[in-house]
mmCIF file of C-alpha atoms in Angstrom:
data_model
loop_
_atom_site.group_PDB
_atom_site.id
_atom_site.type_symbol
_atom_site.label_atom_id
_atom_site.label_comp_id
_atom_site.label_asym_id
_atom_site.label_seq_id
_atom_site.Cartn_x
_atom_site.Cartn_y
_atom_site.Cartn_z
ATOM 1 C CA UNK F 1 60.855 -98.923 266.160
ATOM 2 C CA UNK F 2 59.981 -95.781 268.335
ATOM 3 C CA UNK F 3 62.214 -92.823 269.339
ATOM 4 C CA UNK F 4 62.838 -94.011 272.714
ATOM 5 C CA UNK F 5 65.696 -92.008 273.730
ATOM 6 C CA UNK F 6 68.327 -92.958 277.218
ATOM 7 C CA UNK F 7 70.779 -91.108 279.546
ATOM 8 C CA UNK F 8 73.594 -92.990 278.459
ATOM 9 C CA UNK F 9 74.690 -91.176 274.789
ATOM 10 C CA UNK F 10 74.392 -87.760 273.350
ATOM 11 C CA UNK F 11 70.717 -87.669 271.359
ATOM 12 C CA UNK F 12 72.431 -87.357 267.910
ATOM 13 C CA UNK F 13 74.307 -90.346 268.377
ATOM 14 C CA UNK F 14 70.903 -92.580 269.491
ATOM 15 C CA UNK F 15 69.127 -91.135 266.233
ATOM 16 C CA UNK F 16 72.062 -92.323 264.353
ATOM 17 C CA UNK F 17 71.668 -95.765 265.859
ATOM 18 C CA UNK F 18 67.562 -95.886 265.771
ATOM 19 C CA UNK F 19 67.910 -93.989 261.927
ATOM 20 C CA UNK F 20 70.693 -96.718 260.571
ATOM 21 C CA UNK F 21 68.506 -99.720 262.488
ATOM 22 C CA UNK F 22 65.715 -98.566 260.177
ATOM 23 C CA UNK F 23 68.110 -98.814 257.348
ATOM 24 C CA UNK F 24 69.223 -102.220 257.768
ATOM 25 C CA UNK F 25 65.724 -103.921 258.813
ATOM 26 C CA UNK F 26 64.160 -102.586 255.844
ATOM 27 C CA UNK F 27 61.929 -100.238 257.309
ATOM 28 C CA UNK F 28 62.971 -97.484 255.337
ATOM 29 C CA UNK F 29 63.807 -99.630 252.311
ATOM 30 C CA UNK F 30 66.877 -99.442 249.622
ATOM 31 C CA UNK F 31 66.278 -96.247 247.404
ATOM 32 C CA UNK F 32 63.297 -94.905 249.690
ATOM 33 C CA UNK F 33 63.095 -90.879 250.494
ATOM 34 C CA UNK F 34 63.813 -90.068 254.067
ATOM 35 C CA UNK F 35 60.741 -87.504 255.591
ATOM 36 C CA UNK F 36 62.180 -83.672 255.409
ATOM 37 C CA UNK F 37 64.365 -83.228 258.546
ATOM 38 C CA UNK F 38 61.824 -80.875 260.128
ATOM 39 C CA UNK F 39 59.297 -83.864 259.923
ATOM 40 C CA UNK F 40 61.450 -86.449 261.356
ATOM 41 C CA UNK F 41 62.753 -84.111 263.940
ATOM 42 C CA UNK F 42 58.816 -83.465 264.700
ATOM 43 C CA UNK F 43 58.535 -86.919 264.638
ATOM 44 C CA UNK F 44 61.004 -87.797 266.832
ATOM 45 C CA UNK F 45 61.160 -84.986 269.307
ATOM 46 C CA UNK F 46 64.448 -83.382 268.650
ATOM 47 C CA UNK F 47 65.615 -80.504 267.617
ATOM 48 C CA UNK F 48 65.721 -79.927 264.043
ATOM 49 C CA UNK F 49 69.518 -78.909 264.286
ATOM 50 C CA UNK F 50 70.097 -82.665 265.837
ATOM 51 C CA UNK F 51 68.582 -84.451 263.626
ATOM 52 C CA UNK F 52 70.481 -82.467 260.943
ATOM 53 C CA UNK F 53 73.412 -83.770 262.531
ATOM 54 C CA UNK F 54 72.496 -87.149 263.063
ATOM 55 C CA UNK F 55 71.689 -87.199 259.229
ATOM 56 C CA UNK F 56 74.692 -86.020 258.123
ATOM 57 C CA UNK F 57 76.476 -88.501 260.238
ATOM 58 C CA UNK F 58 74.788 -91.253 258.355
ATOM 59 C CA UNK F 59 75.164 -89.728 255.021
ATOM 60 C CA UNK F 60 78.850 -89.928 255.612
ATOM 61 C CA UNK F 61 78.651 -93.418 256.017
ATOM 62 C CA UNK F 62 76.898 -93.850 252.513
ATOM 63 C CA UNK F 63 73.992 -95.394 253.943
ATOM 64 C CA UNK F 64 71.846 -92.444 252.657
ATOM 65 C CA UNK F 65 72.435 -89.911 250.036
ATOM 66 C CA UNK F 66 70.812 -86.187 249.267
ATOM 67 C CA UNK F 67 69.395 -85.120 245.459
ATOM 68 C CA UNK F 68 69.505 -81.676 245.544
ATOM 69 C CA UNK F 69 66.405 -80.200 245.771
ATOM 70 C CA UNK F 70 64.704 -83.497 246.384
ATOM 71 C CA UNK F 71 65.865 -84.482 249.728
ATOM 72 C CA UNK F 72 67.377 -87.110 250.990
ATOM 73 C CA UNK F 73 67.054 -91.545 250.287
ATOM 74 C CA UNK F 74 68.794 -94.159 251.248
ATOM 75 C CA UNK F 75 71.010 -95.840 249.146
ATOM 76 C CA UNK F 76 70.294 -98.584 246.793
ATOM 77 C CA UNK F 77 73.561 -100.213 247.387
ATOM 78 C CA UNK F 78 72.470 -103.772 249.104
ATOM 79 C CA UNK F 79 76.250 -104.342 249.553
ATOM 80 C CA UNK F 80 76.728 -101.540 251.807
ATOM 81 C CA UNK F 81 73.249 -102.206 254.089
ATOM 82 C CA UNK F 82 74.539 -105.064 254.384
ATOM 83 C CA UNK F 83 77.841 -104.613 255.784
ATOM 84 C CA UNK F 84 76.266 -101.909 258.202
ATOM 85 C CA UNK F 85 73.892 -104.346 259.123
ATOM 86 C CA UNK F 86 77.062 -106.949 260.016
ATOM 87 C CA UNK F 87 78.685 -104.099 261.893
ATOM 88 C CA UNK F 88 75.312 -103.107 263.523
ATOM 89 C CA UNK F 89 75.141 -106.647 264.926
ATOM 90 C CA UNK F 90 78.620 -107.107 265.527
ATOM 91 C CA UNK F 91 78.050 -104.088 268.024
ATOM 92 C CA UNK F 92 75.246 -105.405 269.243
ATOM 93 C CA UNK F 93 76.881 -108.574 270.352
ATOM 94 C CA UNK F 94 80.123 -107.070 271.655
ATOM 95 C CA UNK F 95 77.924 -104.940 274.176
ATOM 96 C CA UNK F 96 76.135 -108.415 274.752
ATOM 97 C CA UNK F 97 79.386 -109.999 275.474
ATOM 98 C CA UNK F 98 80.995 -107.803 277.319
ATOM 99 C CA UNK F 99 78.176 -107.487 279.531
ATOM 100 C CA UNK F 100 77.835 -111.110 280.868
ATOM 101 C CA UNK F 101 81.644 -111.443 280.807
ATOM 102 C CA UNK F 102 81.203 -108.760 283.584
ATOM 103 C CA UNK F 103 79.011 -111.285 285.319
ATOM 104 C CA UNK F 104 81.261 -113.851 285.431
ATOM 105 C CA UNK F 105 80.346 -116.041 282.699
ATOM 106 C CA UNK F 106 82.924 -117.663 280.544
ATOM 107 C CA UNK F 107 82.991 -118.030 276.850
ATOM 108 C CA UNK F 108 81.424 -121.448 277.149
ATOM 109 C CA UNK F 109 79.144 -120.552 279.300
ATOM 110 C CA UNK F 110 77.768 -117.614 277.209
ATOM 111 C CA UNK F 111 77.883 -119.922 274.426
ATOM 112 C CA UNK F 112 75.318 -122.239 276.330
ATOM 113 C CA UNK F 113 73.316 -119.507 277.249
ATOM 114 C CA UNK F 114 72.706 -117.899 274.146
ATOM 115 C CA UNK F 115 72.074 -121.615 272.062
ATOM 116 C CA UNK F 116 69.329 -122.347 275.121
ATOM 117 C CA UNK F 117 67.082 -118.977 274.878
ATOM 118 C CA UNK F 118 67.570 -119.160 270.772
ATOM 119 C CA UNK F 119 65.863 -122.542 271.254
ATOM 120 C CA UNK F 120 63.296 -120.862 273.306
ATOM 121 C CA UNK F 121 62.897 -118.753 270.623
ATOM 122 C CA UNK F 122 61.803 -121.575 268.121
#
């Protein structure tokens, strides 16, 4: 996943997202040590001071956890990866939703929609 940023949320709150999606695909594996913030701010092209930010966001969801002295790693605890994975998706899908509803479609409809491109998919 790059660091593709849009218009449409503050920075911090987009490297939480892209940061947390690495989480939960397994990218940056259970237990793993996160690059020094300077690096991933390098990396990413941010400021150091947001990325901070968006860290610390994420640590206070558990999903990642600092050893002083040593940096910071994600957490080994599968349980919650995978509940922010659920709620990542969940979120995902709401937006999806809520988008075609605006179109006009109909629960059905949206139903049918999404079955016929995840057969495409096969």
């Amino acid at each position: 996943m790059s660091w593709s940023f849009t218009n449409d949320k503050p920075i911090f709150q987009q490297l939480v997202d892209i940061i947390t999606l690495k989480i939960v695909s397994g990218e940056y594996p259970a237990g793993s040590k996160l690059e020094a913030v300077r690096e991933l701010a390098v990396t990413a092209g941010v400021n150091p001071n947001t990325m901070q930010r968006a860290l610390a966001e994420i640590e206070s969801t558990g999903l990642i956890f600092t050893k002083r002295g040593d940096g910071r790693y994600v957490t080994e605890d599968g349980e919650k990866i995978t509940a922010a994975k659920t709620d990542y998706a969940s979120g995902k899908v709401r937006l999806f939703i809520e988008s075609v509803k605006a179109l006009g479609l109909d629960d059905e409809e949206i139903l049918n929609a999404v079955n016929n491109e995840l057969r495409r998919q096969i």
